[in-house]
């Protein structure tokens, strides 16, 4: 859930380029990191992220009946958990934890930038999906819930789908925009903060992640999503990613030489 043209924390694994030079691309993973290690980082990172989201949601509903306080607890835990995971695993895999981020980075690489290859996409995305499912099951196990129980939380309304477009477009704009502006050192804080804010300003509470969406269908708890709503959410997330990349190209155009 966190990188694009260059991994959010890719700078921590490579030398800082001199002023005026172009550094590593956002989602670009550090050199000499075996693919198996990167896949493990993506799987474990996504699993822990979903465990944080689902687990804090279960905990919140057990502590209070106030839905606003439940969402506050859920979003706060997610902000801290995501920020820590990016710091920890960014130097290994780029800390994507999100298929739309991985696909956006692959698209950037196809157009001449740095990023993941098609082979890496084929490894990252399944790892993220499996990790998300494992994370949901782990959270349910920790709180004594049924290990797998399909969610009954319908999220198919049109305004929720619009919320997913906005949430995902903003996430991609943020990650790739930070990369274009050479501000990736702030990615762990910025991305976590954005997701925390989007919990509140989007109607969908900002899933913005196909793997997390799939994982959350496996738990019939506060953070769940009904299986029938999953495809709609994923479709809107993909549309949001395209819009986000288009906004990056528009806003962060390369400067023209002075005449």
PDB file of C-alpha atoms in Angstrom:
ATOM      1  CA  UNK A   1       0.000   0.000   0.000  1.00  0.00           C
ATOM      2  CA  UNK A   2       2.941   2.279  -0.403  1.00  0.00           C
ATOM      3  CA  UNK A   3       5.220   2.768  -3.343  1.00  0.00           C
ATOM      4  CA  UNK A   4       5.271   3.771  -6.924  1.00  0.00           C
ATOM      5  CA  UNK A   5       7.869   4.961  -9.372  1.00  0.00           C
ATOM      6  CA  UNK A   6      10.280   4.271  -6.552  1.00  0.00           C
ATOM      7  CA  UNK A   7       9.820   2.498  -3.306  1.00  0.00           C
ATOM      8  CA  UNK A   8       8.827   4.769  -0.445  1.00  0.00           C
ATOM      9  CA  UNK A   9      11.982   3.931   1.366  1.00  0.00           C
ATOM     10  CA  UNK A  10      14.212   3.020  -1.524  1.00  0.00           C
ATOM     11  CA  UNK A  11      16.427   5.963  -0.625  1.00  0.00           C
ATOM     12  CA  UNK A  12      17.373   4.274   2.621  1.00  0.00           C
ATOM     13  CA  UNK A  13      19.016   1.477   0.679  1.00  0.00           C
ATOM     14  CA  UNK A  14      20.899   3.539  -1.870  1.00  0.00           C
ATOM     15  CA  UNK A  15      23.161   6.506  -1.816  1.00  0.00           C
ATOM     16  CA  UNK A  16      21.422   9.892  -1.913  1.00  0.00           C
ATOM     17  CA  UNK A  17      21.992  11.365  -5.382  1.00  0.00           C
ATOM     18  CA  UNK A  18      23.701  14.729  -5.687  1.00  0.00           C
ATOM     19  CA  UNK A  19      21.422  17.767  -5.966  1.00  0.00           C
ATOM     20  CA  UNK A  20      19.916  18.111  -9.406  1.00  0.00           C
ATOM     21  CA  UNK A  21      20.263  14.452 -10.341  1.00  0.00           C
ATOM     22  CA  UNK A  22      17.452  11.951 -10.689  1.00  0.00           C
ATOM     23  CA  UNK A  23      17.391   9.377  -7.902  1.00  0.00           C
ATOM     24  CA  UNK A  24      16.033   5.832  -7.936  1.00  0.00           C
ATOM     25  CA  UNK A  25      12.453   5.482  -9.099  1.00  0.00           C
ATOM     26  CA  UNK A  26       9.803   5.297  -6.360  1.00  0.00           C
ATOM     27  CA  UNK A  27       8.911   1.665  -6.237  1.00  0.00           C
ATOM     28  CA  UNK A  28      12.358   0.650  -7.365  1.00  0.00           C
ATOM     29  CA  UNK A  29      13.611  -2.112  -5.113  1.00  0.00           C
ATOM     30  CA  UNK A  30      17.144  -2.134  -3.732  1.00  0.00           C
ATOM     31  CA  UNK A  31      19.723  -4.009  -5.839  1.00  0.00           C
ATOM     32  CA  UNK A  32      20.987  -7.440  -4.762  1.00  0.00           C
ATOM     33  CA  UNK A  33      17.811  -8.200  -2.796  1.00  0.00           C
ATOM     34  CA  UNK A  34      16.723 -11.729  -3.814  1.00  0.00           C
ATOM     35  CA  UNK A  35      13.239 -11.926  -5.291  1.00  0.00           C
ATOM     36  CA  UNK A  36      12.241 -14.542  -2.729  1.00  0.00           C
ATOM     37  CA  UNK A  37      13.099 -12.094   0.069  1.00  0.00           C
ATOM     38  CA  UNK A  38      11.074  -9.339  -1.588  1.00  0.00           C
ATOM     39  CA  UNK A  39       8.114 -11.670  -2.057  1.00  0.00           C
ATOM     40  CA  UNK A  40       8.316 -12.678   1.605  1.00  0.00           C
ATOM     41  CA  UNK A  41       8.416  -9.020   2.638  1.00  0.00           C
ATOM     42  CA  UNK A  42       5.327  -8.273   0.551  1.00  0.00           C
ATOM     43  CA  UNK A  43       3.439 -11.273   1.888  1.00  0.00           C
ATOM     44  CA  UNK A  44       4.327 -10.658   5.540  1.00  0.00           C
ATOM     45  CA  UNK A  45       3.888  -6.892   5.270  1.00  0.00           C
ATOM     46  CA  UNK A  46       0.440  -7.204   3.708  1.00  0.00           C
ATOM     47  CA  UNK A  47      -0.554  -9.861   6.244  1.00  0.00           C
ATOM     48  CA  UNK A  48       0.452  -7.636   9.146  1.00  0.00           C
ATOM     49  CA  UNK A  49      -1.291  -4.629   7.607  1.00  0.00           C
ATOM     50  CA  UNK A  50      -4.579  -6.535   7.293  1.00  0.00           C
ATOM     51  CA  UNK A  51      -4.144  -7.983  10.774  1.00  0.00           C
ATOM     52  CA  UNK A  52      -3.830  -4.425  12.085  1.00  0.00           C
ATOM     53  CA  UNK A  53      -6.913  -3.233  10.175  1.00  0.00           C
ATOM     54  CA  UNK A  54      -9.118  -6.197  11.062  1.00  0.00           C
ATOM     55  CA  UNK A  55      -7.792  -6.737  14.582  1.00  0.00           C
ATOM     56  CA  UNK A  56      -8.156  -3.110  15.620  1.00  0.00           C
ATOM     57  CA  UNK A  57     -11.667  -3.117  14.188  1.00  0.00           C
ATOM     58  CA  UNK A  58     -12.621  -6.138  16.297  1.00  0.00           C
ATOM     59  CA  UNK A  59     -11.012  -4.625  19.387  1.00  0.00           C
ATOM     60  CA  UNK A  60     -12.803  -1.316  18.837  1.00  0.00           C
ATOM     61  CA  UNK A  61     -16.236  -2.929  18.586  1.00  0.00           C
ATOM     62  CA  UNK A  62     -15.587  -4.834  21.804  1.00  0.00           C
ATOM     63  CA  UNK A  63     -14.592  -1.677  23.689  1.00  0.00           C
ATOM     64  CA  UNK A  64     -17.319   0.741  22.568  1.00  0.00           C
ATOM     65  CA  UNK A  65     -20.651   0.871  20.765  1.00  0.00           C
ATOM     66  CA  UNK A  66     -19.943   4.378  19.430  1.00  0.00           C
ATOM     67  CA  UNK A  67     -19.293   3.947  15.691  1.00  0.00           C
ATOM     68  CA  UNK A  68     -17.279   7.171  15.550  1.00  0.00           C
ATOM     69  CA  UNK A  69     -14.941   5.947  18.283  1.00  0.00           C
ATOM     70  CA  UNK A  70     -14.699   2.575  16.565  1.00  0.00           C
ATOM     71  CA  UNK A  71     -13.578   4.228  13.336  1.00  0.00           C
ATOM     72  CA  UNK A  72     -11.159   6.472  15.223  1.00  0.00           C
ATOM     73  CA  UNK A  73      -9.530   3.489  16.907  1.00  0.00           C
ATOM     74  CA  UNK A  74      -9.404   1.559  13.638  1.00  0.00           C
ATOM     75  CA  UNK A  75      -7.872   4.429  11.647  1.00  0.00           C
ATOM     76  CA  UNK A  76      -5.356   5.336  14.364  1.00  0.00           C
ATOM     77  CA  UNK A  77      -4.051   1.777  14.607  1.00  0.00           C
ATOM     78  CA  UNK A  78      -3.799   1.603  10.815  1.00  0.00           C
ATOM     79  CA  UNK A  79      -1.785   4.841  10.605  1.00  0.00           C
ATOM     80  CA  UNK A  80       0.805   3.650  13.115  1.00  0.00           C
ATOM     81  CA  UNK A  81       0.920   0.087  11.792  1.00  0.00           C
ATOM     82  CA  UNK A  82       1.317   1.106   8.162  1.00  0.00           C
ATOM     83  CA  UNK A  83       3.995   3.687   8.909  1.00  0.00           C
ATOM     84  CA  UNK A  84       6.069   1.147  10.832  1.00  0.00           C
ATOM     85  CA  UNK A  85       5.700  -1.513   8.141  1.00  0.00           C
ATOM     86  CA  UNK A  86       6.879   0.900   5.436  1.00  0.00           C
ATOM     87  CA  UNK A  87       9.937   1.839   7.487  1.00  0.00           C
ATOM     88  CA  UNK A  88      10.758  -1.794   8.210  1.00  0.00           C
ATOM     89  CA  UNK A  89      10.162  -3.436   4.839  1.00  0.00           C
ATOM     90  CA  UNK A  90      10.607  -0.574   2.385  1.00  0.00           C
ATOM     91  CA  UNK A  91      14.351  -1.232   2.044  1.00  0.00           C
ATOM     92  CA  UNK A  92      13.625  -4.864   1.136  1.00  0.00           C
ATOM     93  CA  UNK A  93      10.709  -4.838  -1.310  1.00  0.00           C
ATOM     94  CA  UNK A  94       9.666  -1.208  -1.637  1.00  0.00           C
ATOM     95  CA  UNK A  95       6.780  -1.892   0.779  1.00  0.00           C
ATOM     96  CA  UNK A  96       4.064  -1.928  -1.857  1.00  0.00           C
ATOM     97  CA  UNK A  97       1.564  -4.156   0.021  1.00  0.00           C
ATOM     98  CA  UNK A  98      -0.853  -3.170  -2.742  1.00  0.00           C
ATOM     99  CA  UNK A  99      -1.379  -4.547  -6.274  1.00  0.00           C
ATOM    100  CA  UNK A 100      -2.364  -1.150  -7.723  1.00  0.00           C
ATOM    101  CA  UNK A 101       0.942   0.307  -6.519  1.00  0.00           C
ATOM    102  CA  UNK A 102       2.856  -2.619  -8.014  1.00  0.00           C
ATOM    103  CA  UNK A 103       0.980  -2.339 -11.321  1.00  0.00           C
ATOM    104  CA  UNK A 104       1.465   1.429 -11.409  1.00  0.00           C
ATOM    105  CA  UNK A 105       5.186   0.965 -10.912  1.00  0.00           C
ATOM    106  CA  UNK A 106       5.310  -1.670 -13.654  1.00  0.00           C
ATOM    107  CA  UNK A 107       3.538   0.741 -16.012  1.00  0.00           C
ATOM    108  CA  UNK A 108       6.073   3.433 -15.165  1.00  0.00           C
ATOM    109  CA  UNK A 109       8.916   1.003 -15.907  1.00  0.00           C
ATOM    110  CA  UNK A 110       7.357   0.135 -19.284  1.00  0.00           C
ATOM    111  CA  UNK A 111       7.499   3.800 -20.199  1.00  0.00           C
ATOM    112  CA  UNK A 112      11.196   4.083 -19.471  1.00  0.00           C
ATOM    113  CA  UNK A 113      11.301   4.698 -15.738  1.00  0.00           C
ATOM    114  CA  UNK A 114      12.642   2.487 -12.992  1.00  0.00           C
ATOM    115  CA  UNK A 115      10.343  -0.058 -11.448  1.00  0.00           C
ATOM    116  CA  UNK A 116       9.324  -3.676 -11.249  1.00  0.00           C
ATOM    117  CA  UNK A 117       9.360  -6.094 -14.162  1.00  0.00           C
ATOM    118  CA  UNK A 118       6.461  -8.255 -15.344  1.00  0.00           C
ATOM    119  CA  UNK A 119       8.102 -11.220 -13.611  1.00  0.00           C
ATOM    120  CA  UNK A 120       8.239  -9.311 -10.347  1.00  0.00           C
ATOM    121  CA  UNK A 121       4.598  -8.269 -10.712  1.00  0.00           C
ATOM    122  CA  UNK A 122       3.706 -11.944 -11.161  1.00  0.00           C
ATOM    123  CA  UNK A 123       5.393 -12.661  -7.815  1.00  0.00           C
ATOM    124  CA  UNK A 124       4.401  -9.553  -5.852  1.00  0.00           C
ATOM    125  CA  UNK A 125       0.662  -9.548  -6.537  1.00  0.00           C
ATOM    126  CA  UNK A 126      -0.065 -13.160  -5.488  1.00  0.00           C
ATOM    127  CA  UNK A 127       2.120 -12.655  -2.407  1.00  0.00           C
ATOM    128  CA  UNK A 128       0.095  -9.585  -1.469  1.00  0.00           C
ATOM    129  CA  UNK A 129      -3.234 -11.359  -1.942  1.00  0.00           C
ATOM    130  CA  UNK A 130      -2.175 -14.433   0.043  1.00  0.00           C
ATOM    131  CA  UNK A 131      -0.758 -12.168   2.743  1.00  0.00           C
ATOM    132  CA  UNK A 132      -4.019 -10.243   3.017  1.00  0.00           C
ATOM    133  CA  UNK A 133      -6.053 -13.431   3.450  1.00  0.00           C
ATOM    134  CA  UNK A 134      -3.602 -14.762   6.036  1.00  0.00           C
ATOM    135  CA  UNK A 135      -3.750 -11.445   7.903  1.00  0.00           C
ATOM    136  CA  UNK A 136      -7.540 -11.519   8.134  1.00  0.00           C
ATOM    137  CA  UNK A 137      -7.523 -15.114   9.378  1.00  0.00           C
ATOM    138  CA  UNK A 138      -4.793 -14.271  11.911  1.00  0.00           C
ATOM    139  CA  UNK A 139      -6.787 -11.346  13.291  1.00  0.00           C
ATOM    140  CA  UNK A 140      -9.899 -13.496  13.637  1.00  0.00           C
ATOM    141  CA  UNK A 141      -7.868 -16.178  15.414  1.00  0.00           C
ATOM    142  CA  UNK A 142      -6.413 -13.677  17.898  1.00  0.00           C
ATOM    143  CA  UNK A 143      -9.880 -12.505  18.919  1.00  0.00           C
ATOM    144  CA  UNK A 144     -11.598 -15.881  18.967  1.00  0.00           C
ATOM    145  CA  UNK A 145     -13.668 -15.220  15.858  1.00  0.00           C
ATOM    146  CA  UNK A 146     -14.414 -17.911  13.237  1.00  0.00           C
ATOM    147  CA  UNK A 147     -11.215 -18.258  11.212  1.00  0.00           C
ATOM    148  CA  UNK A 148     -13.059 -17.842   7.913  1.00  0.00           C
ATOM    149  CA  UNK A 149     -16.516 -16.348   7.790  1.00  0.00           C
ATOM    150  CA  UNK A 150     -17.573 -14.398   4.716  1.00  0.00           C
ATOM    151  CA  UNK A 151     -18.408 -10.813   5.520  1.00  0.00           C
ATOM    152  CA  UNK A 152     -22.011  -9.681   5.301  1.00  0.00           C
ATOM    153  CA  UNK A 153     -21.067  -5.982   5.198  1.00  0.00           C
ATOM    154  CA  UNK A 154     -22.445  -4.832   1.850  1.00  0.00           C
ATOM    155  CA  UNK A 155     -20.459  -1.982   0.309  1.00  0.00           C
ATOM    156  CA  UNK A 156     -21.922  -1.864  -3.197  1.00  0.00           C
ATOM    157  CA  UNK A 157     -23.582   1.572  -3.128  1.00  0.00           C
ATOM    158  CA  UNK A 158     -22.501   4.006  -5.825  1.00  0.00           C
ATOM    159  CA  UNK A 159     -21.225   6.670  -3.459  1.00  0.00           C
ATOM    160  CA  UNK A 160     -18.921   4.087  -1.825  1.00  0.00           C
ATOM    161  CA  UNK A 161     -17.514   3.118  -5.210  1.00  0.00           C
ATOM    162  CA  UNK A 162     -16.827   6.782  -5.947  1.00  0.00           C
ATOM    163  CA  UNK A 163     -15.050   6.989  -2.604  1.00  0.00           C
ATOM    164  CA  UNK A 164     -12.718   4.177  -3.696  1.00  0.00           C
ATOM    165  CA  UNK A 165     -11.840   5.998  -6.921  1.00  0.00           C
ATOM    166  CA  UNK A 166     -10.949   9.128  -4.952  1.00  0.00           C
ATOM    167  CA  UNK A 167      -9.030   7.246  -2.264  1.00  0.00           C
ATOM    168  CA  UNK A 168      -6.932   5.258  -4.730  1.00  0.00           C
ATOM    169  CA  UNK A 169      -6.255   8.176  -7.070  1.00  0.00           C
ATOM    170  CA  UNK A 170      -5.044  10.228  -4.119  1.00  0.00           C
ATOM    171  CA  UNK A 171      -2.779   7.433  -2.907  1.00  0.00           C
ATOM    172  CA  UNK A 172      -1.122   6.986  -6.302  1.00  0.00           C
ATOM    173  CA  UNK A 173      -0.786  10.746  -6.743  1.00  0.00           C
ATOM    174  CA  UNK A 174       0.871  10.996  -3.333  1.00  0.00           C
ATOM    175  CA  UNK A 175       3.370   8.164  -3.794  1.00  0.00           C
ATOM    176  CA  UNK A 176       4.424   8.975  -7.334  1.00  0.00           C
ATOM    177  CA  UNK A 177       4.279  12.694  -6.676  1.00  0.00           C
ATOM    178  CA  UNK A 178       6.688  12.329  -3.775  1.00  0.00           C
ATOM    179  CA  UNK A 179       8.992  10.403  -6.073  1.00  0.00           C
ATOM    180  CA  UNK A 180       8.860  13.055  -8.794  1.00  0.00           C
ATOM    181  CA  UNK A 181       9.556  15.750  -6.192  1.00  0.00           C
ATOM    182  CA  UNK A 182      12.457  13.784  -4.654  1.00  0.00           C
ATOM    183  CA  UNK A 183      10.653  13.741  -1.289  1.00  0.00           C
ATOM    184  CA  UNK A 184      10.492   9.983  -0.724  1.00  0.00           C
ATOM    185  CA  UNK A 185      12.177  10.307   2.644  1.00  0.00           C
ATOM    186  CA  UNK A 186       8.778  11.427   3.918  1.00  0.00           C
ATOM    187  CA  UNK A 187       6.879   8.496   2.378  1.00  0.00           C
ATOM    188  CA  UNK A 188       6.316   6.424   5.519  1.00  0.00           C
ATOM    189  CA  UNK A 189       4.752   9.361   7.343  1.00  0.00           C
ATOM    190  CA  UNK A 190       2.969  10.785   4.309  1.00  0.00           C
ATOM    191  CA  UNK A 191       1.397   7.550   3.087  1.00  0.00           C
ATOM    192  CA  UNK A 192       0.284   6.454   6.559  1.00  0.00           C
ATOM    193  CA  UNK A 193      -1.132   9.920   7.247  1.00  0.00           C
ATOM    194  CA  UNK A 194      -3.014   9.972   3.954  1.00  0.00           C
ATOM    195  CA  UNK A 195      -4.610   6.585   4.607  1.00  0.00           C
ATOM    196  CA  UNK A 196      -5.598   7.730   8.096  1.00  0.00           C
ATOM    197  CA  UNK A 197      -7.178  10.883   6.713  1.00  0.00           C
ATOM    198  CA  UNK A 198      -8.914   9.006   3.903  1.00  0.00           C
ATOM    199  CA  UNK A 199     -10.623   6.768   6.461  1.00  0.00           C
ATOM    200  CA  UNK A 200     -12.575   9.895   7.344  1.00  0.00           C
ATOM    201  CA  UNK A 201     -12.922  11.960   4.162  1.00  0.00           C
ATOM    202  CA  UNK A 202     -13.949   9.130   1.815  1.00  0.00           C
ATOM    203  CA  UNK A 203     -17.326   7.411   2.026  1.00  0.00           C
ATOM    204  CA  UNK A 204     -15.711   3.978   1.585  1.00  0.00           C
ATOM    205  CA  UNK A 205     -13.227   4.470   4.463  1.00  0.00           C
ATOM    206  CA  UNK A 206     -10.428   4.108   1.924  1.00  0.00           C
ATOM    207  CA  UNK A 207      -9.623   0.492   1.158  1.00  0.00           C
ATOM    208  CA  UNK A 208      -7.596   1.684  -1.894  1.00  0.00           C
ATOM    209  CA  UNK A 209      -6.012  -1.766  -2.200  1.00  0.00           C
ATOM    210  CA  UNK A 210      -7.289  -4.843  -4.093  1.00  0.00           C
ATOM    211  CA  UNK A 211      -5.366  -7.330  -1.920  1.00  0.00           C
ATOM    212  CA  UNK A 212      -6.670  -5.799   1.304  1.00  0.00           C
ATOM    213  CA  UNK A 213     -10.170  -5.762  -0.172  1.00  0.00           C
ATOM    214  CA  UNK A 214      -9.987  -9.494  -0.898  1.00  0.00           C
ATOM    215  CA  UNK A 215      -8.572 -10.243   2.546  1.00  0.00           C
ATOM    216  CA  UNK A 216     -11.276  -8.293   4.320  1.00  0.00           C
ATOM    217  CA  UNK A 217     -13.971 -10.392   2.620  1.00  0.00           C
ATOM    218  CA  UNK A 218     -12.814 -13.335   4.765  1.00  0.00           C
ATOM    219  CA  UNK A 219     -13.901 -11.757   8.059  1.00  0.00           C
ATOM    220  CA  UNK A 220     -17.436 -10.935   9.151  1.00  0.00           C
ATOM    221  CA  UNK A 221     -16.310  -8.176  11.507  1.00  0.00           C
ATOM    222  CA  UNK A 222     -16.153  -4.370  11.604  1.00  0.00           C
ATOM    223  CA  UNK A 223     -13.628  -4.111   8.749  1.00  0.00           C
ATOM    224  CA  UNK A 224     -15.206  -6.731   6.500  1.00  0.00           C
ATOM    225  CA  UNK A 225     -16.618  -6.376   3.012  1.00  0.00           C
ATOM    226  CA  UNK A 226     -19.190  -8.716   1.483  1.00  0.00           C
ATOM    227  CA  UNK A 227     -17.769 -10.906  -1.314  1.00  0.00           C
ATOM    228  CA  UNK A 228     -20.387  -9.480  -3.661  1.00  0.00           C
ATOM    229  CA  UNK A 229     -18.912  -5.998  -3.180  1.00  0.00           C
ATOM    230  CA  UNK A 230     -15.293  -6.998  -3.806  1.00  0.00           C
ATOM    231  CA  UNK A 231     -15.208  -6.834  -7.619  1.00  0.00           C
ATOM    232  CA  UNK A 232     -16.835  -3.411  -7.669  1.00  0.00           C
ATOM    233  CA  UNK A 233     -14.298  -2.059  -5.209  1.00  0.00           C
ATOM    234  CA  UNK A 234     -11.356  -3.526  -7.137  1.00  0.00           C
ATOM    235  CA  UNK A 235     -12.661  -2.116 -10.409  1.00  0.00           C
ATOM    236  CA  UNK A 236     -12.928   1.359  -8.898  1.00  0.00           C
ATOM    237  CA  UNK A 237      -9.449   1.042  -7.387  1.00  0.00           C
ATOM    238  CA  UNK A 238      -7.985   0.275 -10.810  1.00  0.00           C
ATOM    239  CA  UNK A 239      -9.784   3.277 -12.281  1.00  0.00           C
ATOM    240  CA  UNK A 240      -8.476   5.402  -9.423  1.00  0.00           C
ATOM    241  CA  UNK A 241      -4.924   4.228 -10.098  1.00  0.00           C
ATOM    242  CA  UNK A 242      -5.186   5.295 -13.751  1.00  0.00           C
ATOM    243  CA  UNK A 243      -6.518   8.696 -12.710  1.00  0.00           C
ATOM    244  CA  UNK A 244      -3.755   9.037 -10.130  1.00  0.00           C
ATOM    245  CA  UNK A 245      -1.031   8.343 -12.697  1.00  0.00           C
ATOM    246  CA  UNK A 246      -2.633  10.810 -15.106  1.00  0.00           C
ATOM    247  CA  UNK A 247      -2.613  13.479 -12.383  1.00  0.00           C
ATOM    248  CA  UNK A 248       1.046  12.793 -11.640  1.00  0.00           C
ATOM    249  CA  UNK A 249       1.899  13.296 -15.321  1.00  0.00           C
ATOM    250  CA  UNK A 250      -0.120  16.509 -15.431  1.00  0.00           C
ATOM    251  CA  UNK A 251       1.051  18.082 -12.191  1.00  0.00           C
ATOM    252  CA  UNK A 252       4.681  16.964 -12.224  1.00  0.00           C
ATOM    253  CA  UNK A 253       5.535  17.684 -15.846  1.00  0.00           C
ATOM    254  CA  UNK A 254       9.264  17.919 -16.549  1.00  0.00           C
ATOM    255  CA  UNK A 255      10.394  21.526 -16.735  1.00  0.00           C
ATOM    256  CA  UNK A 256      11.068  23.051 -20.125  1.00  0.00           C
ATOM    257  CA  UNK A 257      14.534  24.522 -20.749  1.00  0.00           C
ATOM    258  CA  UNK A 258      14.634  28.319 -20.739  1.00  0.00           C
ATOM    259  CA  UNK A 259      14.861  29.881 -24.179  1.00  0.00           C
TER     260      UNK A 259
END
